[in-house]
Short mmCIF file of C-alpha atoms in Angstrom, two decimals:
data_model
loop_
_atom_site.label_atom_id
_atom_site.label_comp_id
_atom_site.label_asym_id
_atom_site.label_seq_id
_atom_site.Cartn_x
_atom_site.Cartn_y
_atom_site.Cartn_z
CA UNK A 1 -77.59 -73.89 -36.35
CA UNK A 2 -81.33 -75.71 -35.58
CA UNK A 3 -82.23 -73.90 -39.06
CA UNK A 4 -79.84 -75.72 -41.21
CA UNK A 5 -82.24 -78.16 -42.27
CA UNK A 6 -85.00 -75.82 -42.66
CA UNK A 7 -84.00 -73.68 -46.47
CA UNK A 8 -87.02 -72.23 -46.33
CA UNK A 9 -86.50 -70.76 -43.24
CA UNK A 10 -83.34 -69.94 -43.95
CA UNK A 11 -84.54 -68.10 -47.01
CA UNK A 12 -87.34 -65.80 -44.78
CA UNK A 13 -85.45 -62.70 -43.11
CA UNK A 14 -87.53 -60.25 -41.08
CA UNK A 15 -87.34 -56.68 -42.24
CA UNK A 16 -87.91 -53.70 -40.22
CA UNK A 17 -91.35 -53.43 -38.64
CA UNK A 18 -93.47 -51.23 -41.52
CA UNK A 19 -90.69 -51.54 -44.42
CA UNK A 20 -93.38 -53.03 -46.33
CA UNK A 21 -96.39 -51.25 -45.79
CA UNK A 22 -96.68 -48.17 -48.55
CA UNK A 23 -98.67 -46.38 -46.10
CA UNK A 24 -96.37 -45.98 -42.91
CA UNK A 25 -95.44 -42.61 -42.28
CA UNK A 26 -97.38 -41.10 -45.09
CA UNK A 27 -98.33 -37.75 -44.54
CA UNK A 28 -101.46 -36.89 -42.66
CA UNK A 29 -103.31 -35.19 -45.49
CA UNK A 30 -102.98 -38.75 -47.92
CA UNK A 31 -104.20 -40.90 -44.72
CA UNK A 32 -107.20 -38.56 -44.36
CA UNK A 33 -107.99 -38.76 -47.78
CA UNK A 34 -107.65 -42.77 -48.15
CA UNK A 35 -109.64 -43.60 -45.11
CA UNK A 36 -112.11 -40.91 -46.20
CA UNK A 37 -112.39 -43.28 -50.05
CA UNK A 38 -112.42 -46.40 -48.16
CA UNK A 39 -115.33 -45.26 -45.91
CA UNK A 40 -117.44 -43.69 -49.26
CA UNK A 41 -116.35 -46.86 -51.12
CA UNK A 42 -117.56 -49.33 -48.24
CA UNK A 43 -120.39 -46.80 -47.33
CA UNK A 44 -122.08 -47.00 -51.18
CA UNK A 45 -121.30 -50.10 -51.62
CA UNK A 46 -123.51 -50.92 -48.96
CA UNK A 47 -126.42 -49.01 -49.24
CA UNK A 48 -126.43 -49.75 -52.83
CA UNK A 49 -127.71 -53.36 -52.71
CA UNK A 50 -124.71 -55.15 -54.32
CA UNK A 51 -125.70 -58.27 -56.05
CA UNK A 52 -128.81 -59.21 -58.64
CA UNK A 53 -129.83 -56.06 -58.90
CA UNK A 54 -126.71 -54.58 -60.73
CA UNK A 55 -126.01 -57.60 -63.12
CA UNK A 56 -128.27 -59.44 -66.09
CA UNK A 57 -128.20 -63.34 -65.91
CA UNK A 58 -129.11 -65.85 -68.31
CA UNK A 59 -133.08 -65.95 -68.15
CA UNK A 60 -136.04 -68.76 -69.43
CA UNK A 61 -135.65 -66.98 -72.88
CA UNK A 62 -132.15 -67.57 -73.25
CA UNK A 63 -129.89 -69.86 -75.27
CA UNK A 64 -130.57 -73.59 -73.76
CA UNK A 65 -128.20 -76.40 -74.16
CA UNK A 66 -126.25 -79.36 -72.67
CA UNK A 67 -128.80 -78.92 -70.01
CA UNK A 68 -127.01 -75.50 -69.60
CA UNK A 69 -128.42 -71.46 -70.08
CA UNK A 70 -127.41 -68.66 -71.86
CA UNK A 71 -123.50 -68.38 -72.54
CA UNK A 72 -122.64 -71.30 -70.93
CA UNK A 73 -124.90 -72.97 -72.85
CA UNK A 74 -123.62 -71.45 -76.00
CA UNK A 75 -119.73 -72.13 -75.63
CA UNK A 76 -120.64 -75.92 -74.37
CA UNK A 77 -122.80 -76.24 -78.07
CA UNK A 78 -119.68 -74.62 -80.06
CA UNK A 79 -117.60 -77.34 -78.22
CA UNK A 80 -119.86 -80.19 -78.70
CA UNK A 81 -120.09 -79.23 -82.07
CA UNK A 82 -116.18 -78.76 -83.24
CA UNK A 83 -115.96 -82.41 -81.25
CA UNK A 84 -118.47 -83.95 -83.27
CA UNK A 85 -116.32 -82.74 -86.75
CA UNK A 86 -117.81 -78.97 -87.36
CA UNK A 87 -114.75 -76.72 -88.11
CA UNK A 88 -114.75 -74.32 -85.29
CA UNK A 89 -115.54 -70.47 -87.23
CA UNK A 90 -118.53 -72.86 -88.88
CA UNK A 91 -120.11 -74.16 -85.70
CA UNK A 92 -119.05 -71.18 -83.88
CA UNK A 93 -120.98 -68.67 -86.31
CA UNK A 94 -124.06 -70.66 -86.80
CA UNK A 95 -124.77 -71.27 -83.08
CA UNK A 96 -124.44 -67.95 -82.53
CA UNK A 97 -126.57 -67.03 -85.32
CA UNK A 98 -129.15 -69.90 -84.50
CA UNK A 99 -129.77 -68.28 -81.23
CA UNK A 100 -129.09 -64.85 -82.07
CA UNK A 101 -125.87 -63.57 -80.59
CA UNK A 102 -124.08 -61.27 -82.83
CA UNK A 103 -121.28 -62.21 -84.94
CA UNK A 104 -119.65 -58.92 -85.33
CA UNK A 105 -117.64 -57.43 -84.75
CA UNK A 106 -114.88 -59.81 -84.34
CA UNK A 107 -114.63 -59.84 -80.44
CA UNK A 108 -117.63 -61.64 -80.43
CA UNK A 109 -116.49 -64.67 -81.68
CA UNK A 110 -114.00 -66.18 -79.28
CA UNK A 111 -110.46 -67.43 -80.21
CA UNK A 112 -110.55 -71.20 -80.85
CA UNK A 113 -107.98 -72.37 -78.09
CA UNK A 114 -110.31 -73.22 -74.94
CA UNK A 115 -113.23 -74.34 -77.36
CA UNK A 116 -110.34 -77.15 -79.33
CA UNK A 117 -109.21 -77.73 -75.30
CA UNK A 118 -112.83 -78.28 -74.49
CA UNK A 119 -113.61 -80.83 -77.71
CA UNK A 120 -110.53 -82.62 -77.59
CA UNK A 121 -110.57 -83.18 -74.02
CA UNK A 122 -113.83 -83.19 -72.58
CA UNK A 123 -115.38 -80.66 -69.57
CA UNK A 124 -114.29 -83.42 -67.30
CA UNK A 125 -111.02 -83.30 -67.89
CA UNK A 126 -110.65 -79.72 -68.28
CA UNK A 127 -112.24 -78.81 -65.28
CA UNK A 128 -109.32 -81.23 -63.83
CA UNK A 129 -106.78 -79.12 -65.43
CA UNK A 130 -108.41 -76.00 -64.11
CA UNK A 131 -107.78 -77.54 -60.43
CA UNK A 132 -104.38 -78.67 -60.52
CA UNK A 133 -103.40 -75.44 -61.85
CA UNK A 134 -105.27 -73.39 -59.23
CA UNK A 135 -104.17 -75.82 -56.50
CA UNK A 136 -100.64 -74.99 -58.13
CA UNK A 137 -101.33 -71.27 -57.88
CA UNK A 138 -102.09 -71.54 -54.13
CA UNK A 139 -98.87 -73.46 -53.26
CA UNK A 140 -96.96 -71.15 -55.14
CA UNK A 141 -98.46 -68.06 -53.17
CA UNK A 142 -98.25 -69.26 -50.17
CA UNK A 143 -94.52 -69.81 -50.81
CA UNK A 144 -93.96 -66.18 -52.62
CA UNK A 145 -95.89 -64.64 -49.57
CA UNK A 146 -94.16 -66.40 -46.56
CA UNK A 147 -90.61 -66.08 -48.50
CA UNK A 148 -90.98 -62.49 -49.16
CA UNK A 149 -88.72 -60.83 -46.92
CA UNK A 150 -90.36 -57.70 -46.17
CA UNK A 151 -93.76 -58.79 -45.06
CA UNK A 152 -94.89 -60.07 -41.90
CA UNK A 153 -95.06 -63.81 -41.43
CA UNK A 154 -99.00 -64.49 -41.42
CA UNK A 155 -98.94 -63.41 -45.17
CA UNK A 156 -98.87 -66.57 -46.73
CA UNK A 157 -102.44 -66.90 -45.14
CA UNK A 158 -103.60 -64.88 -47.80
CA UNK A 159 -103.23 -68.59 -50.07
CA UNK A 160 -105.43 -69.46 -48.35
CA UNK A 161 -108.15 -66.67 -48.72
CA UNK A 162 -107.74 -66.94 -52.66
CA UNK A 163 -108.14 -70.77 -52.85
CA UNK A 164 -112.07 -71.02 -52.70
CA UNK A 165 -111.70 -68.25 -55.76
CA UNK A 166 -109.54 -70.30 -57.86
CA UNK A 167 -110.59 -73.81 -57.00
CA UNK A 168 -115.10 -72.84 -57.38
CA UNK A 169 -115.36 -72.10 -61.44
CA UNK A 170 -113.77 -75.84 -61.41
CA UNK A 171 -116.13 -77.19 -59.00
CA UNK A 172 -119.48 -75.81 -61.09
CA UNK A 173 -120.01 -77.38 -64.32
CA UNK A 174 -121.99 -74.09 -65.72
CA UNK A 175 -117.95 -72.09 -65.73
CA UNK A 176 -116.01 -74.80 -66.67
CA UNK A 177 -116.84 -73.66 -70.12
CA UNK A 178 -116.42 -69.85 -69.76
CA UNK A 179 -112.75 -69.09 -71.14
CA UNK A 180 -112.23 -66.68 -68.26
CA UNK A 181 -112.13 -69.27 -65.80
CA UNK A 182 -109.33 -70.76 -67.31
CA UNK A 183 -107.80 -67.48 -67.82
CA UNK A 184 -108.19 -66.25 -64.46
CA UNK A 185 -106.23 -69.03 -63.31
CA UNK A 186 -103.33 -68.75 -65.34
CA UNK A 187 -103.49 -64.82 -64.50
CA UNK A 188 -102.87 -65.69 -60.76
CA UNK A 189 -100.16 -68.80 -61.93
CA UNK A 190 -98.42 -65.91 -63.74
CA UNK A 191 -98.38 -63.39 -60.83
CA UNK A 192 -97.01 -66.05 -58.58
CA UNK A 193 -94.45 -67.06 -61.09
CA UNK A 194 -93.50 -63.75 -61.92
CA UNK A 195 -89.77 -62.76 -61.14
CA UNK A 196 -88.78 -59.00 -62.96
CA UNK A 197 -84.77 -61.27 -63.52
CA UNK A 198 -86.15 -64.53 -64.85
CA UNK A 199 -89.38 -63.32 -66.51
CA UNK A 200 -89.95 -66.82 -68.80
CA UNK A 201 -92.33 -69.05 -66.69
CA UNK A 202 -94.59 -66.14 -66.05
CA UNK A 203 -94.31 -65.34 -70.19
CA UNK A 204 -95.09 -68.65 -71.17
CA UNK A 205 -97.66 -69.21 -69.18
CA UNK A 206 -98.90 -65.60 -70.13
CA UNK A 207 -98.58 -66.89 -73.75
CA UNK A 208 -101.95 -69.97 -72.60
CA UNK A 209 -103.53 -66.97 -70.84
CA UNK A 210 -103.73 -64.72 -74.01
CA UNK A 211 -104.30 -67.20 -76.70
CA UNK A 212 -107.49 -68.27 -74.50
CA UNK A 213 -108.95 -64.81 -74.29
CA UNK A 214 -107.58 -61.76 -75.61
CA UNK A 215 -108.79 -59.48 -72.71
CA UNK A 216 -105.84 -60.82 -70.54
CA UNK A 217 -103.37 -59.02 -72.97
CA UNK A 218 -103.31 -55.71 -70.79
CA UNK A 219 -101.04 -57.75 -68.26
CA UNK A 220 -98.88 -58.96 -70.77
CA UNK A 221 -97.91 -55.37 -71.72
CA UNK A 222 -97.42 -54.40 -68.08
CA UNK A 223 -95.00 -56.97 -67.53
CA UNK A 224 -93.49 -55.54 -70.87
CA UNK A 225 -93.67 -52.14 -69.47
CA UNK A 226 -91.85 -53.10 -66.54
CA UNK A 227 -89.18 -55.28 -68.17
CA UNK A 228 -88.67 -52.34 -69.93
CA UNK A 229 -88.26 -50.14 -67.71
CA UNK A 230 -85.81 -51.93 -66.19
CA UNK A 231 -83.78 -52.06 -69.26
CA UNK A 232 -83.58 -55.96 -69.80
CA UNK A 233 -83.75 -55.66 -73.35
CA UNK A 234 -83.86 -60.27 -73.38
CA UNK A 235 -86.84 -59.39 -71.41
CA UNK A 236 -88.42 -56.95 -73.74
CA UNK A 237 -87.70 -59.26 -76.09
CA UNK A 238 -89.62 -62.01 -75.13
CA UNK A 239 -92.87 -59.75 -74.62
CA UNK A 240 -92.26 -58.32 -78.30
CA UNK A 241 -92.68 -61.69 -79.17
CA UNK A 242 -95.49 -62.49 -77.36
CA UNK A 243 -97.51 -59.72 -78.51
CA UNK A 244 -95.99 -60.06 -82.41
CA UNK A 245 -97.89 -63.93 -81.93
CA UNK A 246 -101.07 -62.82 -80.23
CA UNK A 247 -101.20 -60.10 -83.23
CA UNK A 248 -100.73 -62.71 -85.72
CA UNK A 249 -103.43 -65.11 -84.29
CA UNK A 250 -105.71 -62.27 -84.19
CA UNK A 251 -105.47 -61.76 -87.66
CA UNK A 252 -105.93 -65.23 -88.42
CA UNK A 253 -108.66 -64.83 -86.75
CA UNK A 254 -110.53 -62.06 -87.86
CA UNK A 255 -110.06 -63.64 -91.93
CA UNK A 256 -111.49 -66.93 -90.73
CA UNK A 257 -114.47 -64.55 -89.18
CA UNK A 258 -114.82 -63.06 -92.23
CA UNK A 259 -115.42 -65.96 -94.03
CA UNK A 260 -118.34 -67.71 -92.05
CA UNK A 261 -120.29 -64.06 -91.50
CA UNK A 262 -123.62 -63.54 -93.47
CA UNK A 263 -124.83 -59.33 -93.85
CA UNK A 264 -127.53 -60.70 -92.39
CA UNK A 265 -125.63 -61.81 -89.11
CA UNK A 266 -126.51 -59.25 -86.03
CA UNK A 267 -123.96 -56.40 -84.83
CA UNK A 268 -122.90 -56.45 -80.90
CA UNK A 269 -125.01 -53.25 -78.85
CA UNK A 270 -121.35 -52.50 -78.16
CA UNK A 271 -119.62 -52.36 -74.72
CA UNK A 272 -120.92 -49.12 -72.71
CA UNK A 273 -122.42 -50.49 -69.52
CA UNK A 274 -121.16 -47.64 -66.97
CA UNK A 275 -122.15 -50.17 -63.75
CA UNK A 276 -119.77 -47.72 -62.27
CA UNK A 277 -118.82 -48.91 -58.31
CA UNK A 278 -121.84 -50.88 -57.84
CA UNK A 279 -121.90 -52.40 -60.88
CA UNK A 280 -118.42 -53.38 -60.67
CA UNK A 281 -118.85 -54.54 -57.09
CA UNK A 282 -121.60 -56.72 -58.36
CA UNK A 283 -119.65 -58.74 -60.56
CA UNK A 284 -116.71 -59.54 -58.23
CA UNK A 285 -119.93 -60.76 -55.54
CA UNK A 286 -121.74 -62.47 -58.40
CA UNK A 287 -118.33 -65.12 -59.61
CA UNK A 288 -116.65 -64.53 -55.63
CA UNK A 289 -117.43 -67.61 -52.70
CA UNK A 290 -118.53 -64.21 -51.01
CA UNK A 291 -121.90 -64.49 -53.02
CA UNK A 292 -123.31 -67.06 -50.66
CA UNK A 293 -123.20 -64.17 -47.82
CA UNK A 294 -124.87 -60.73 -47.79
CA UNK A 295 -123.83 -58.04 -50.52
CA UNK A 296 -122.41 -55.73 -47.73
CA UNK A 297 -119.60 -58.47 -46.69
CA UNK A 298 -118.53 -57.76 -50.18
CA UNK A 299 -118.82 -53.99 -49.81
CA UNK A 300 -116.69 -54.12 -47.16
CA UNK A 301 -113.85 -56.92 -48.34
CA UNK A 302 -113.42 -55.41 -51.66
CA UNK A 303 -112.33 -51.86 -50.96
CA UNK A 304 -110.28 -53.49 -47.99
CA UNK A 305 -108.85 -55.65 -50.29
CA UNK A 306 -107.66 -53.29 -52.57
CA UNK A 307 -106.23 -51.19 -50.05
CA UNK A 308 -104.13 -54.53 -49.12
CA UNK A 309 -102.28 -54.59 -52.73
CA UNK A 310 -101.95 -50.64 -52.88
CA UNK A 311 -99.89 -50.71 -49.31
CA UNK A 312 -97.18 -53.86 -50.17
CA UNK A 313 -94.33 -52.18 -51.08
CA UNK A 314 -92.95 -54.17 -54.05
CA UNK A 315 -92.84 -54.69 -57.72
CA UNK A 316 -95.21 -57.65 -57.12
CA UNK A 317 -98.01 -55.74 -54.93
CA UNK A 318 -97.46 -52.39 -57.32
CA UNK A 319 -98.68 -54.86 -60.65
CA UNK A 320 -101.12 -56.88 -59.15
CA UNK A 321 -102.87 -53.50 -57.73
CA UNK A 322 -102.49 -52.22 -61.34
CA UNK A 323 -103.50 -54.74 -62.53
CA UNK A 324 -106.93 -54.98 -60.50
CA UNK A 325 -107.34 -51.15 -60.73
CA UNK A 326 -106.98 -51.65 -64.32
CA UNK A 327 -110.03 -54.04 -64.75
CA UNK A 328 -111.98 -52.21 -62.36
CA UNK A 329 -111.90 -49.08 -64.28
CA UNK A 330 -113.01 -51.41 -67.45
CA UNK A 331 -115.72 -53.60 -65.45
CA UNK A 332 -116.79 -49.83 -64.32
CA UNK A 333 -117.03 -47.98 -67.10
CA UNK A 334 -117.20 -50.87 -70.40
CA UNK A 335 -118.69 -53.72 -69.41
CA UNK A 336 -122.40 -54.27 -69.60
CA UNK A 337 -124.54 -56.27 -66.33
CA UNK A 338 -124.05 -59.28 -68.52
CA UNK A 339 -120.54 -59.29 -68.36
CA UNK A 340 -120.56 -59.89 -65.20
CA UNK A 341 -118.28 -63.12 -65.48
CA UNK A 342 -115.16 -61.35 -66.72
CA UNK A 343 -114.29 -61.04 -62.89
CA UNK A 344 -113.58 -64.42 -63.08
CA UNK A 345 -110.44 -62.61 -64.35
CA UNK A 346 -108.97 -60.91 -61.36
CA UNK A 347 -111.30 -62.53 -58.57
CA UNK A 348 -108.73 -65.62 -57.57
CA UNK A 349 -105.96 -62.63 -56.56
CA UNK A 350 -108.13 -59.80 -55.66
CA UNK A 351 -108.48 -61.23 -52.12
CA UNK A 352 -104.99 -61.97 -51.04
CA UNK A 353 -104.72 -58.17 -50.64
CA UNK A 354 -107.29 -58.50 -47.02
CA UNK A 355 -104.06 -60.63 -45.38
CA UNK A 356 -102.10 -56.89 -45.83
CA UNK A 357 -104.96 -54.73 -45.36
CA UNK A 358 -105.12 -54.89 -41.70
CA UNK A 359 -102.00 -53.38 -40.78
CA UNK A 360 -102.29 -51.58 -43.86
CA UNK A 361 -105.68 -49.84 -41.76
CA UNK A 362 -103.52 -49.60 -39.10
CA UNK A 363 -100.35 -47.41 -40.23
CA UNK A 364 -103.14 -44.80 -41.61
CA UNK A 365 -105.12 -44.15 -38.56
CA UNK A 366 -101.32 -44.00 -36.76
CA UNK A 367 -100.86 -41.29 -39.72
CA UNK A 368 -104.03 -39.55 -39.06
CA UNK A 369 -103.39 -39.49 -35.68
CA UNK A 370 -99.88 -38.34 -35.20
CA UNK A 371 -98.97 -36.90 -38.97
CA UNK A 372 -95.84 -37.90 -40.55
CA UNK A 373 -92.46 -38.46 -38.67
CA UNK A 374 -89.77 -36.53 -40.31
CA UNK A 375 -87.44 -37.78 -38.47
CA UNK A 376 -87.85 -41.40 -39.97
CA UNK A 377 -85.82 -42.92 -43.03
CA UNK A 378 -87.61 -45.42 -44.80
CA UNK A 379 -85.22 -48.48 -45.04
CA UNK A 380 -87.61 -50.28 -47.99
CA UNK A 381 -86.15 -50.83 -51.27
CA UNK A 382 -87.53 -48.58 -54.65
CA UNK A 383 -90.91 -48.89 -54.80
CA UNK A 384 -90.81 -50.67 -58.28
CA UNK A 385 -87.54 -52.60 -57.79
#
């Protein structure tokens, strides 16, 4: 009866010890062979001096404007310049051109959205936006992980591990003009919101995500995946439509491209960087509040981390460990070192997964140690229900 004024409370059941954990009771042979990866994984991550070494930065050569360097420097100019009456594809091609980026192909003009959100606005008051939507995005974790009724009751701790994530881009001038801050945001705003029976806050704010940058559209078609495989067709629906728009815009797009290029414009190198592990480790350290510590505490987080999201048991933990396995595979094998800020993409949620990865650690060594008990029926829900 003391809980009746407590919903919350009311709402938070404890499930079986382990009901949540992927890796309890998995047979010995899978244990060995994920604690084998995580050692390699932590092992060459550090000994292979993560950090400067495996990423290009702006340098005194580059781009220099709005007492800012390189691509910050060039999205703040495009912004200054569509505020002070340039149509965007105009100012957006000739700074680019003026300090020879490439203009083609397409990708390498961005979509308009943050650079109109930036002129109308102002940095100030975007940067604003950016906090009360990652401040948003904690409380809303924090709540999703306590509530959850399989996982253990520390879990909404990991909120906490992900704020300094969110909340830095907003807190340094030099991102508050990179589109992936803002998009990394609303990719962790999304997670939070996202519910497989009432998919529409997570879509719509999916819909802001995408129309800032483009390369957030792989989530957007998991969620789709997932609606349909779960045959709710209103669902489907509303991701049709989502990608029907971003296809439309994109078009748009590429014709007002089209009509600002010169043949003399410069081509992109194209995207083949191949960073592999350490390169990919590299960028999450570089944009992460870890970079202000040595490159091995990231070489041990991230690989912990990710082992965190594999072992939650739950449509939630399965996409946002697809997600991040997703990007790492791109960020390993695509990106070049001076790409390093599209981690700004999946670094606010990475980290929640070290609040699971403990006992996560834990049920493997117990498999390694005493093999799978046949005896024992799992009493978790479908892994993707």
């Amino acid at each position: 009866m003391a809980n009746q004024h407590h919903p919350i409370a009311l709402s938070r059941t404890v499930a079986p010890a382990g009901s949540w954990n992927r890796f309890a009771h998995c047979p010995r042979w899978l244990a060995a062979f994920l604690l084998i990866l995580l050692s390699l994984s932590i092992l060459y991550g550090s000994l292979g001096h993560i950090g400067a070494s495996h990423i290009r930065t702006a340098n005194s050569s580059a781009m220099q404007a709005n007492g800012l360097v390189g691509d910050h420097a060039l999205y703040s100019e495009i912004a200054r310049r569509l505020h002070d009456g340039t149509p965007y594809y105009q100012a957006a091609a000739a700074v680019q051109r003026e300090n020879h980026y490439p203009t083609r192909p397409f990708l390498t003009i961005r979509l308009p959205t943050y650079a109109y959100l930036l002129a109308v606005l102002g940095e100030k008051a975007v940067a604003g936006i950016g906090m009360m939507l990652g401040g948003l995005a904690i409380i809303l974790w924090a709540r999703r992980l306590y509530q959850a009724p399989d996982l253990p009751r520390y879990a909404w701790l990991g909120a906490l591990i992900m704020a300094p994530n969110i909340l830095l881009p907003w807190t340094t001038r030099p991102w508050v003009f990179m589109h992936e801050s803002m998009a990394g945001t609303l990719i962790a705003l999304a997670l939070a919101l996202y519910q497989p029976a009432r998919p529409w806050a997570a879509l719509i704010v999916m819909a802001a995500a995408v129309a800032i940058r483009e390369s957030v559209l792989p989530l957007a078609i998991l969620f789709g995946l997932f609606a349909l495989w779960d045959r709710d067709w209103r669902a489907v629906g509303g991701w049709l439509l989502l990608g029907a728009a971003f296809l439309a815009m994109v078009a748009l797009h590429i014709r007002a491209i089209n009509a600002v290029i010169l043949p003399t414009d410069l081509s992109s190198i194209g995207w083949h960087g191949h960073g592999g592990w350490l390169g990919y480790s590299s960028f999450l350290y570089k944009v992460s509040i870890f970079r202000t510590f040595p490159g091995w505490l990231t070489a041990i987080l991230l690989p912990l981390a990710l082992l965190g999201w594999a072992s939650w048991k739950s449509r939630i933990g399965l996409v946002c460990f697809l997600i991040q396995l997703f990007y790492a595979v791109i960020f390993m094998t695509i990106a070049r070192p001076d790409n390093f800020y599209w981690a700004l993409l999946v670094t606010p949620t990475l980290f929640i997964g070290l609040v699971l990865a403990p006992e996560a650690l834990l049920a493997l060594l117990q498999s390694l140690r005493h093999g799978r008990n046949r005896d024992h029926i799992d009493p978790s829900a479908p892994q993707i229900a």
